[in-house]
Short mmCIF file of C-alpha atoms in Angstrom, two decimals:
data_model
loop_
_atom_site.label_atom_id
_atom_site.label_comp_id
_atom_site.label_asym_id
_atom_site.label_seq_id
_atom_site.Cartn_x
_atom_site.Cartn_y
_atom_site.Cartn_z
CA MET Y 1 -35.38 -24.41 12.99
CA LYS Y 2 -35.13 -20.63 13.00
CA VAL Y 3 -31.83 -20.75 14.87
CA SER Y 4 -30.35 -23.37 12.53
CA ARG Y 5 -31.49 -21.40 9.48
CA TRP Y 6 -30.01 -18.20 10.93
CA LEU Y 7 -26.71 -19.98 11.52
CA ALA Y 8 -26.76 -21.53 8.03
CA ASP Y 9 -27.25 -18.11 6.45
CA ARG Y 10 -24.51 -16.39 8.43
CA TRP Y 11 -21.81 -18.97 9.11
CA VAL Y 12 -19.64 -17.66 6.27
CA MET Y 13 -19.74 -14.16 7.73
CA GLY Y 14 -18.89 -15.59 11.15
CA VAL Y 15 -15.84 -17.42 9.80
CA ALA Y 16 -14.75 -14.26 7.96
CA LEU Y 17 -15.00 -12.22 11.15
CA LEU Y 18 -12.96 -14.80 13.05
CA VAL Y 19 -10.24 -14.73 10.37
CA LEU Y 20 -10.18 -10.92 10.37
CA GLY Y 21 -9.98 -10.91 14.17
CA TYR Y 22 -7.05 -13.34 14.03
CA LEU Y 23 -5.26 -11.12 11.50
CA ALA Y 24 -5.92 -7.99 13.57
CA LEU Y 25 -4.71 -9.55 16.83
CA PRO Y 26 -0.99 -8.67 16.34
CA ILE Y 27 -1.96 -5.11 15.46
CA LEU Y 28 -4.02 -4.83 18.64
CA VAL Y 29 -1.08 -6.17 20.66
CA VAL Y 30 1.26 -3.57 19.15
CA ALA Y 31 -1.30 -0.81 19.81
CA GLY Y 32 -1.62 -1.96 23.43
CA LEU Y 33 2.14 -2.10 23.95
CA SER Y 34 2.43 1.48 22.69
CA PHE Y 35 0.79 2.52 25.98
CA ASN Y 36 3.04 0.28 28.06
CA ARG Y 37 5.92 1.14 30.36
CA PRO Y 38 7.93 -2.11 30.40
CA SER Y 39 9.47 -3.35 33.62
CA SER Y 40 12.86 -3.72 31.90
CA ARG Y 41 14.41 -2.95 28.53
CA LEU Y 42 14.29 -6.60 27.48
CA SER Y 43 10.73 -7.21 28.73
CA TYR Y 44 7.64 -7.12 26.49
CA ASP Y 45 4.96 -7.81 29.08
CA PHE Y 46 2.33 -5.18 29.87
CA HIS Y 47 3.64 -3.66 33.10
CA GLU Y 48 2.12 -0.19 33.52
CA PHE Y 49 -0.15 2.07 31.46
CA THR Y 50 1.46 5.32 30.32
CA LEU Y 51 1.09 8.03 27.68
CA ASP Y 52 4.76 8.99 27.78
CA ASN Y 53 5.53 6.93 24.70
CA TRP Y 54 3.05 8.98 22.64
CA ARG Y 55 4.15 12.27 24.22
CA GLN Y 56 7.79 11.57 23.37
CA PRO Y 57 7.85 9.42 20.22
CA CYS Y 58 11.37 10.64 19.42
CA ALA Y 59 12.91 9.80 22.77
CA THR Y 60 15.51 7.86 20.79
CA ALA Y 61 17.02 10.18 18.17
CA GLU Y 62 18.47 7.36 16.09
CA MET Y 63 15.06 5.76 15.75
CA CYS Y 64 13.38 8.95 14.51
CA ASP Y 65 16.20 9.53 12.01
CA ALA Y 66 15.65 5.99 10.71
CA VAL Y 67 11.88 6.57 10.48
CA VAL Y 68 12.34 9.81 8.52
CA ARG Y 69 14.78 8.08 6.20
CA SER Y 70 12.37 5.20 5.60
CA VAL Y 71 9.53 7.64 4.90
CA GLN Y 72 11.68 9.53 2.39
CA ILE Y 73 12.72 6.33 0.62
CA GLY Y 74 9.16 5.01 0.67
CA PHE Y 75 7.72 8.26 -0.71
CA ILE Y 76 10.17 8.48 -3.61
CA ALA Y 77 9.87 4.78 -4.44
CA THR Y 78 6.06 4.97 -4.23
CA VAL Y 79 5.77 7.95 -6.56
CA VAL Y 80 8.08 6.46 -9.19
CA ALA Y 81 6.61 2.95 -8.94
CA THR Y 82 3.02 4.23 -9.04
CA VAL Y 83 3.60 6.36 -12.14
CA LEU Y 84 5.46 3.62 -14.01
CA GLY Y 85 3.12 0.85 -12.84
CA THR Y 86 -0.03 2.78 -13.76
CA LEU Y 87 1.26 3.53 -17.26
CA MET Y 88 2.23 -0.11 -17.71
CA ALA Y 89 -1.17 -1.30 -16.49
CA PHE Y 90 -3.01 0.95 -18.96
CA ALA Y 91 -0.77 -0.26 -21.78
CA LEU Y 92 -1.29 -3.94 -20.93
CA VAL Y 93 -5.07 -3.69 -20.48
CA ARG Y 94 -6.03 -1.21 -23.20
CA HIS Y 95 -3.60 -2.14 -26.01
CA ARG Y 96 -2.58 -5.24 -27.93
CA PHE Y 97 1.06 -5.42 -29.03
CA ARG Y 98 3.77 -7.95 -29.71
CA GLY Y 99 5.43 -9.30 -26.59
CA ARG Y 100 2.48 -8.48 -24.32
CA THR Y 101 2.33 -12.01 -22.89
CA GLY Y 102 6.04 -12.05 -22.16
CA ILE Y 103 5.83 -8.69 -20.38
CA ASN Y 104 3.02 -10.03 -18.20
CA VAL Y 105 5.28 -12.92 -17.18
CA LEU Y 106 8.20 -10.59 -16.46
CA ILE Y 107 5.99 -8.42 -14.26
CA PHE Y 108 5.21 -11.37 -12.00
CA LEU Y 109 8.86 -12.41 -11.66
CA PRO Y 110 9.82 -9.85 -8.94
CA MET Y 111 6.76 -10.95 -6.95
CA ALA Y 112 7.66 -14.63 -7.23
CA THR Y 113 11.41 -14.25 -6.76
CA PRO Y 114 12.63 -14.70 -3.15
CA GLU Y 115 13.83 -11.45 -1.62
CA LEU Y 116 17.19 -13.05 -0.80
CA VAL Y 117 17.83 -13.75 -4.48
CA MET Y 118 16.71 -10.28 -5.54
CA GLY Y 119 18.78 -8.60 -2.86
CA THR Y 120 21.98 -10.44 -3.74
CA SER Y 121 21.37 -9.91 -7.47
CA LEU Y 122 20.95 -6.16 -7.02
CA LEU Y 123 24.03 -6.06 -4.81
CA ALA Y 124 26.08 -7.82 -7.50
CA LEU Y 125 24.70 -5.39 -10.11
CA PHE Y 126 25.60 -2.29 -8.10
CA VAL Y 127 29.04 -3.60 -7.20
CA SER Y 128 29.88 -4.56 -10.79
CA ALA Y 129 28.66 -1.15 -12.00
CA GLY Y 130 30.70 0.65 -9.37
CA VAL Y 131 27.65 2.26 -7.73
CA PRO Y 132 28.19 3.00 -4.02
CA GLN Y 133 25.51 1.55 -1.78
CA GLY Y 134 23.37 4.02 0.10
CA PHE Y 135 20.14 5.99 -0.08
CA TRP Y 136 19.63 5.89 -3.84
CA THR Y 137 20.50 2.23 -4.30
CA ILE Y 138 17.75 1.45 -1.76
CA VAL Y 139 15.32 3.61 -3.74
CA ILE Y 140 16.19 1.84 -7.00
CA ALA Y 141 15.79 -1.57 -5.38
CA HIS Y 142 12.43 -0.66 -3.86
CA VAL Y 143 11.11 0.75 -7.13
CA MET Y 144 12.07 -2.50 -8.84
CA PHE Y 145 9.89 -4.76 -6.70
CA CYS Y 146 7.11 -2.22 -6.02
CA VAL Y 147 6.32 -1.72 -9.72
CA SER Y 148 5.01 -5.28 -10.05
CA PHE Y 149 2.51 -4.85 -7.21
CA VAL Y 150 1.31 -1.54 -8.65
CA VAL Y 151 0.78 -3.05 -12.10
CA VAL Y 152 -1.19 -6.00 -10.74
CA THR Y 153 -3.40 -3.80 -8.54
CA VAL Y 154 -4.19 -1.21 -11.22
CA LYS Y 155 -4.75 -3.92 -13.83
CA ALA Y 156 -7.38 -5.54 -11.64
CA ARG Y 157 -9.14 -2.18 -11.29
CA LEU Y 158 -9.04 -1.53 -15.05
CA ALA Y 159 -10.26 -5.03 -15.89
CA GLY Y 160 -13.33 -4.55 -13.69
CA MET Y 161 -14.22 -1.13 -15.11
CA ASP Y 162 -17.19 -0.81 -17.48
CA ARG Y 163 -15.93 0.60 -20.79
CA ARG Y 164 -19.47 1.62 -21.73
CA LEU Y 165 -19.21 4.56 -19.34
CA GLU Y 166 -16.34 5.99 -21.38
CA GLU Y 167 -18.21 5.31 -24.61
CA ALA Y 168 -21.27 7.09 -23.24
CA ALA Y 169 -19.19 10.12 -22.32
CA MET Y 170 -17.68 10.31 -25.79
CA ASP Y 171 -21.13 9.90 -27.33
CA LEU Y 172 -22.06 13.04 -25.38
CA TYR Y 173 -19.26 14.89 -27.25
CA ALA Y 174 -16.62 14.67 -24.53
CA SER Y 175 -13.05 14.71 -25.80
CA GLU Y 176 -10.57 11.95 -24.97
CA TRP Y 177 -8.93 14.12 -22.32
CA GLN Y 178 -12.28 15.07 -20.77
CA THR Y 179 -13.35 11.43 -20.74
CA PHE Y 180 -10.13 10.41 -19.05
CA ARG Y 181 -10.24 13.23 -16.49
CA ARG Y 182 -13.91 12.98 -15.56
CA ILE Y 183 -14.72 9.30 -16.12
CA THR Y 184 -11.67 7.04 -16.33
CA LEU Y 185 -9.46 8.65 -13.69
CA PRO Y 186 -12.14 8.89 -10.93
CA LEU Y 187 -13.02 5.24 -11.47
CA VAL Y 188 -9.41 4.03 -11.52
CA LEU Y 189 -8.22 6.37 -8.76
CA PRO Y 190 -9.15 4.03 -5.85
CA GLY Y 191 -7.05 1.30 -7.45
CA ILE Y 192 -4.14 3.70 -7.97
CA VAL Y 193 -4.33 4.90 -4.36
CA ALA Y 194 -4.52 1.31 -3.12
CA ALA Y 195 -1.48 0.41 -5.24
CA ALA Y 196 0.42 3.43 -3.89
CA LEU Y 197 -0.39 2.51 -0.29
CA LEU Y 198 0.69 -1.08 -0.94
CA ALA Y 199 3.94 0.09 -2.53
CA PHE Y 200 4.68 2.43 0.38
CA SER Y 201 3.98 -0.31 2.91
CA LEU Y 202 6.26 -2.76 1.10
CA SER Y 203 9.00 -0.16 0.84
CA PHE Y 204 8.69 1.06 4.43
CA ASP Y 205 8.98 -2.35 6.08
CA ASP Y 206 11.38 -4.09 3.69
CA PHE Y 207 14.46 -5.46 5.40
CA ILE Y 208 16.14 -8.20 3.34
CA ILE Y 209 16.63 -6.32 0.06
CA THR Y 210 17.42 -3.12 1.94
CA ASN Y 211 20.03 -4.82 4.10
CA PHE Y 212 21.94 -5.99 1.03
CA ASN Y 213 21.94 -2.60 -0.69
CA ALA Y 214 21.94 -0.08 2.17
CA GLY Y 215 25.64 0.35 2.77
CA THR Y 216 25.86 2.52 5.88
CA THR Y 217 22.30 3.85 5.54
CA VAL Y 218 19.99 2.73 8.36
CA THR Y 219 16.25 2.46 7.76
CA PHE Y 220 13.56 1.84 10.36
CA PRO Y 221 13.40 -1.99 9.90
CA MET Y 222 17.19 -2.17 10.12
CA TYR Y 223 17.14 -0.09 13.29
CA VAL Y 224 14.54 -2.40 14.87
CA TRP Y 225 16.61 -5.44 13.93
CA GLY Y 226 19.71 -3.94 15.50
CA ALA Y 227 17.85 -2.71 18.60
CA ALA Y 228 16.36 -6.16 19.23
CA GLN Y 229 19.73 -7.31 20.56
CA ARG Y 230 19.85 -4.65 23.29
CA GLY Y 231 16.13 -3.99 23.86
CA ILE Y 232 13.54 -2.46 21.54
CA PRO Y 233 12.29 0.91 22.83
CA PRO Y 234 8.50 1.12 23.35
CA GLN Y 235 8.33 4.04 20.92
CA VAL Y 236 8.67 1.48 18.11
CA ASN Y 237 5.13 0.36 18.92
CA VAL Y 238 3.99 3.99 18.70
CA ILE Y 239 5.42 4.31 15.19
CA GLY Y 240 3.80 1.05 14.12
CA THR Y 241 0.40 2.03 15.52
CA ALA Y 242 0.57 5.50 13.98
CA MET Y 243 1.45 4.09 10.55
CA PHE Y 244 -1.46 1.64 10.74
CA VAL Y 245 -3.95 4.36 11.73
CA ILE Y 246 -2.76 6.68 8.96
CA ALA Y 247 -3.04 3.89 6.38
CA LEU Y 248 -6.52 3.01 7.65
CA LEU Y 249 -7.67 6.63 7.34
CA LEU Y 250 -6.24 6.93 3.83
CA VAL Y 251 -7.93 3.71 2.69
CA GLY Y 252 -11.25 4.83 4.18
CA ALA Y 253 -11.04 8.25 2.54
CA SER Y 254 -10.12 6.71 -0.81
CA SER Y 255 -12.99 4.21 -0.64
CA LEU Y 256 -15.46 6.96 0.25
CA ARG Y 257 -14.25 9.17 -2.57
CA GLY Y 258 -14.36 6.27 -5.03
CA ARG Y 259 -17.93 5.45 -4.02
CA ARG Y 260 -19.00 9.05 -4.55
CA ALA Y 261 -17.22 9.15 -7.91
CA ARG Y 262 -18.98 5.97 -9.07
CA ARG Y 263 -22.35 7.38 -8.06
CA ALA Y 264 -21.63 10.61 -9.93
CA VAL Y 265 -20.50 8.76 -13.05
CA LEU Y 266 -23.51 6.45 -13.01
CA ALA Y 267 -25.87 9.38 -12.50
CA ALA Y 268 -24.35 11.48 -15.29
CA PRO Y 269 -25.83 9.53 -18.28
CA ALA Y 270 -29.28 9.49 -16.69
CA THR Y 271 -29.11 13.24 -16.04
CA ALA Y 272 -27.96 13.93 -19.58
CA LYS Y 273 -30.70 11.71 -21.00
CA THR Y 274 -33.35 13.49 -18.94
CA ALA Y 275 -32.09 16.90 -20.07
CA THR Y 276 -32.11 15.76 -23.72
CA THR Y 277 -35.66 14.44 -23.40
CA ARG Y 278 -36.90 17.72 -21.91
CA SER Y 279 -35.24 19.76 -24.59
#
């Protein structure tokens, strides 16, 4: 009976762990192959353990140039999309105006539209406008579909935030700017960081939309696609593993900072009330 009760109480957690393990399996394979010296250029089996791939991640100059270019595009697109998406999320959650429902529908359209349709549409737009395809057309295209994901993520964070914390701060004679800087922004910051990381990930690994609007510019996904025909170098697995580890560290740091900020915000009214009572 004790065993059956223990299983009944924890079967949901067990299923969740199995699903997470299944999702993490490809990442573990990539991480393992980053330490592999393949037997041939077209082989992906684990042949021999080596650290040379990590010691020389830029053994292929074209690959590192593509990685740097993808990071530059992703950084610019992330900054622009995060700023625009955060402002839009605040406007949609905190204000009521005419056309708000229609804007919500339009925000979801880039997420629901197939990338093939969006890529060809942007290509037709740039060609008709006489804009040469290259670095900046990729940035514009990435900003267009990243904004929707930022808005949705930040909106979810704002919708779950307790407005009474802001009201309590203003009752304690904090100005609107002080309330935003010390209460609203620390509480929303984890959602903004998560949206920025999501936007960067979507921009960094996008291939279909980028392929239509890249011209002669080669990004990291396009390099991998082209290298697949003649053998993908093992350093590609190093780049993938490094990006995953960096994202994991950033998410962990953001979650830890958000937890500390929530504790500080929740403790502030109690501290102020205690000080008022003593005085």
